[in-house]
Amino acid sequence: MLTKSLSILELMVKDHKKIEDLLSKLEEETKNDFETMEKAFFKFEWELEKHVFTEEKAIFTSYTPEDVIEGYKMLPELTKQHNYIVNRLNNWREDIRKKRMLSDINSFKIFLNKHKNFEEEKVYPNLDQSLPEKEKKHILAKINEIVQK
């Protein structure tokens, strides 16, 4: 049972931490053999794809702000960032398919950190503040279903 003190921000911060850890592991594994790196990539990719899916499906399909103009300001930027993330994953997946070691992980790490900060400073607090408690509990249940282990 979800408690009132639980927030979308708290749950998604935990998920961000998991993704950051997996990206650091992936970066470390690029110094090793291809098979080890490939395994780390697939785990990272899966968690990041679940995270994006969670935001776009579990959260934003339920998000209907009272002030539509103000409420939807953040969505175009978030969508743009998610498109960049998905494109990067697709490019890396192609590299893996061609048995190439992944490169430029650090620049992606920097991008993901900016993305994380945008979500944690603007998106999630806005959702936690503006959503009715019943809707928030519904979203928290969806998040738990998708991203939590």
mmCIF file of C-alpha atoms in Angstrom:
data_model
loop_
_atom_site.group_PDB
_atom_site.id
_atom_site.type_symbol
_atom_site.label_atom_id
_atom_site.label_comp_id
_atom_site.label_asym_id
_atom_site.label_seq_id
_atom_site.Cartn_x
_atom_site.Cartn_y
_atom_site.Cartn_z
ATOM 1 C CA MET A 1 0.000 0.000 0.000
ATOM 2 C CA LEU A 2 1.336 3.414 -0.968
ATOM 3 C CA THR A 3 1.641 6.061 1.692
ATOM 4 C CA LYS A 4 0.913 9.757 1.336
ATOM 5 C CA SER A 5 4.574 10.613 1.898
ATOM 6 C CA LEU A 6 5.660 8.735 -1.213
ATOM 7 C CA SER A 7 6.196 10.900 -4.263
ATOM 8 C CA ILE A 8 6.802 10.468 -7.968
ATOM 9 C CA LEU A 9 10.082 12.329 -7.439
ATOM 10 C CA GLU A 10 11.278 9.848 -4.795
ATOM 11 C CA LEU A 11 10.526 6.790 -6.915
ATOM 12 C CA MET A 12 12.048 8.191 -10.076
ATOM 13 C CA VAL A 13 15.184 9.428 -8.272
ATOM 14 C CA LYS A 14 15.782 5.797 -7.231
ATOM 15 C CA ASP A 15 15.362 4.744 -10.858
ATOM 16 C CA HIS A 16 17.776 7.467 -12.021
ATOM 17 C CA LYS A 17 20.360 6.153 -9.566
ATOM 18 C CA LYS A 18 19.972 2.619 -10.928
ATOM 19 C CA ILE A 19 20.436 3.909 -14.505
ATOM 20 C CA GLU A 20 23.488 5.984 -13.531
ATOM 21 C CA ASP A 21 25.073 2.943 -11.883
ATOM 22 C CA LEU A 22 24.417 0.792 -14.962
ATOM 23 C CA LEU A 23 25.892 3.449 -17.264
ATOM 24 C CA SER A 24 29.018 3.655 -15.105
ATOM 25 C CA LYS A 25 29.300 -0.131 -15.266
ATOM 26 C CA LEU A 26 28.881 -0.019 -19.042
ATOM 27 C CA GLU A 27 31.573 2.634 -19.313
ATOM 28 C CA GLU A 28 33.883 0.477 -17.196
ATOM 29 C CA GLU A 29 33.151 -2.609 -19.318
ATOM 30 C CA THR A 30 34.223 -0.843 -22.528
ATOM 31 C CA LYS A 31 37.749 -1.333 -21.178
ATOM 32 C CA ASN A 32 37.198 -5.108 -21.156
ATOM 33 C CA ASP A 33 36.129 -7.663 -23.735
ATOM 34 C CA PHE A 34 33.225 -7.211 -26.156
ATOM 35 C CA GLU A 35 30.961 -9.883 -24.623
ATOM 36 C CA THR A 36 31.157 -8.347 -21.147
ATOM 37 C CA MET A 37 30.469 -4.885 -22.577
ATOM 38 C CA GLU A 38 27.578 -6.232 -24.657
ATOM 39 C CA LYS A 39 25.960 -7.788 -21.590
ATOM 40 C CA ALA A 40 26.327 -4.513 -19.644
ATOM 41 C CA PHE A 41 24.831 -2.595 -22.586
ATOM 42 C CA PHE A 42 21.739 -4.782 -22.813
ATOM 43 C CA LYS A 43 21.083 -4.410 -19.079
ATOM 44 C CA PHE A 44 21.573 -0.621 -19.256
ATOM 45 C CA GLU A 45 19.468 -0.328 -22.399
ATOM 46 C CA TRP A 46 16.590 -2.309 -20.871
ATOM 47 C CA GLU A 47 16.483 -0.194 -17.697
ATOM 48 C CA LEU A 48 16.711 3.088 -19.618
ATOM 49 C CA GLU A 49 13.980 2.032 -22.060
ATOM 50 C CA LYS A 50 11.727 1.055 -19.127
ATOM 51 C CA HIS A 51 12.388 4.453 -17.554
ATOM 52 C CA VAL A 52 11.438 6.375 -20.711
ATOM 53 C CA PHE A 53 8.385 4.154 -21.178
ATOM 54 C CA THR A 54 7.349 4.792 -17.588
ATOM 55 C CA GLU A 55 7.511 8.532 -18.044
ATOM 56 C CA GLU A 56 5.767 8.600 -21.378
ATOM 57 C CA LYS A 57 3.080 6.021 -20.688
ATOM 58 C CA ALA A 58 2.545 5.609 -16.969
ATOM 59 C CA ILE A 59 2.988 9.251 -16.044
ATOM 60 C CA PHE A 60 2.129 11.481 -18.979
ATOM 61 C CA THR A 61 -0.868 9.605 -20.292
ATOM 62 C CA SER A 62 -2.384 10.211 -16.858
ATOM 63 C CA TYR A 63 -1.239 13.821 -16.547
ATOM 64 C CA THR A 64 -4.036 16.302 -17.242
ATOM 65 C CA PRO A 65 -3.095 19.649 -15.710
ATOM 66 C CA GLU A 66 -5.785 22.174 -14.830
ATOM 67 C CA ASP A 67 -3.679 24.965 -16.338
ATOM 68 C CA VAL A 68 -2.941 23.375 -19.709
ATOM 69 C CA ILE A 69 -0.523 26.048 -20.975
ATOM 70 C CA GLU A 70 1.578 26.047 -17.820
ATOM 71 C CA GLY A 71 1.228 22.319 -17.237
ATOM 72 C CA TYR A 72 2.371 21.257 -20.669
ATOM 73 C CA LYS A 73 5.382 23.611 -20.976
ATOM 74 C CA MET A 74 7.783 20.889 -19.866
ATOM 75 C CA LEU A 75 6.526 18.131 -22.177
ATOM 76 C CA PRO A 76 8.087 19.291 -25.498
ATOM 77 C CA GLU A 77 11.524 19.545 -23.886
ATOM 78 C CA LEU A 78 11.122 16.162 -22.235
ATOM 79 C CA THR A 79 10.031 14.571 -25.519
ATOM 80 C CA LYS A 80 13.025 16.113 -27.314
ATOM 81 C CA GLN A 81 15.371 14.705 -24.684
ATOM 82 C CA HIS A 82 13.743 11.271 -24.830
ATOM 83 C CA ASN A 83 14.116 11.223 -28.617
ATOM 84 C CA TYR A 84 17.831 11.916 -28.232
ATOM 85 C CA ILE A 85 18.124 9.084 -25.690
ATOM 86 C CA VAL A 86 16.287 6.604 -27.926
ATOM 87 C CA ASN A 87 18.417 7.600 -30.934
ATOM 88 C CA ARG A 88 21.619 7.122 -28.952
ATOM 89 C CA LEU A 89 20.468 3.671 -27.805
ATOM 90 C CA ASN A 90 19.598 2.754 -31.398
ATOM 91 C CA ASN A 91 23.054 3.837 -32.583
ATOM 92 C CA TRP A 92 24.737 1.842 -29.840
ATOM 93 C CA ARG A 93 22.546 -1.179 -30.583
ATOM 94 C CA GLU A 94 23.751 -0.983 -34.187
ATOM 95 C CA ASP A 95 27.373 -0.815 -32.974
ATOM 96 C CA ILE A 96 26.769 -3.931 -30.859
ATOM 97 C CA ARG A 97 25.179 -5.707 -33.819
ATOM 98 C CA LYS A 98 28.319 -4.944 -35.842
ATOM 99 C CA LYS A 99 30.514 -6.168 -32.956
ATOM 100 C CA ARG A 100 31.992 -2.707 -32.343
ATOM 101 C CA MET A 101 32.979 -1.459 -28.904
ATOM 102 C CA LEU A 102 30.854 1.464 -27.737
ATOM 103 C CA SER A 103 32.381 4.908 -27.622
ATOM 104 C CA ASP A 104 31.541 8.401 -26.428
ATOM 105 C CA ILE A 105 29.839 7.146 -23.288
ATOM 106 C CA ASN A 106 31.032 10.140 -21.281
ATOM 107 C CA SER A 107 29.158 12.681 -23.427
ATOM 108 C CA PHE A 108 25.994 10.598 -23.028
ATOM 109 C CA LYS A 109 26.606 10.484 -19.282
ATOM 110 C CA ILE A 110 26.763 14.305 -19.253
ATOM 111 C CA PHE A 111 23.535 14.506 -21.277
ATOM 112 C CA LEU A 112 21.727 12.040 -19.002
ATOM 113 C CA ASN A 113 22.826 14.016 -15.965
ATOM 114 C CA LYS A 114 21.304 17.207 -17.429
ATOM 115 C CA HIS A 115 18.153 15.249 -18.314
ATOM 116 C CA LYS A 116 17.969 13.843 -14.788
ATOM 117 C CA ASN A 117 18.350 17.309 -13.273
ATOM 118 C CA PHE A 118 15.592 18.695 -15.521
ATOM 119 C CA GLU A 119 13.250 15.914 -14.440
ATOM 120 C CA GLU A 120 14.124 16.084 -10.748
ATOM 121 C CA GLU A 121 14.016 19.885 -10.519
ATOM 122 C CA LYS A 122 11.094 20.674 -12.837
ATOM 123 C CA VAL A 123 9.068 17.692 -14.034
ATOM 124 C CA TYR A 124 8.547 15.446 -11.000
ATOM 125 C CA PRO A 125 8.039 18.223 -8.425
ATOM 126 C CA ASN A 126 5.462 19.773 -10.779
ATOM 127 C CA LEU A 127 3.642 16.450 -11.042
ATOM 128 C CA ASP A 128 3.786 15.802 -7.307
ATOM 129 C CA GLN A 129 2.415 19.258 -6.594
ATOM 130 C CA SER A 130 -0.279 19.465 -9.275
ATOM 131 C CA LEU A 131 -1.749 15.963 -9.380
ATOM 132 C CA PRO A 132 -4.697 15.038 -7.173
ATOM 133 C CA GLU A 133 -3.773 12.417 -4.556
ATOM 134 C CA LYS A 134 -5.908 9.713 -6.210
ATOM 135 C CA GLU A 135 -4.227 10.251 -9.599
ATOM 136 C CA LYS A 136 -0.789 10.343 -7.992
ATOM 137 C CA LYS A 137 -1.418 7.002 -6.262
ATOM 138 C CA HIS A 138 -2.508 5.527 -9.594
ATOM 139 C CA ILE A 139 0.712 6.753 -11.263
ATOM 140 C CA LEU A 140 2.876 5.559 -8.363
ATOM 141 C CA ALA A 141 1.344 2.090 -8.702
ATOM 142 C CA LYS A 142 2.184 2.078 -12.434
ATOM 143 C CA ILE A 143 5.748 3.238 -11.744
ATOM 144 C CA ASN A 144 6.215 0.491 -9.164
ATOM 145 C CA GLU A 145 4.893 -2.074 -11.618
ATOM 146 C CA ILE A 146 7.353 -1.065 -14.335
ATOM 147 C CA VAL A 147 10.598 0.158 -12.797
ATOM 148 C CA GLN A 148 10.932 -1.265 -9.312
ATOM 149 C CA LYS A 149 12.413 -4.689 -8.699
#
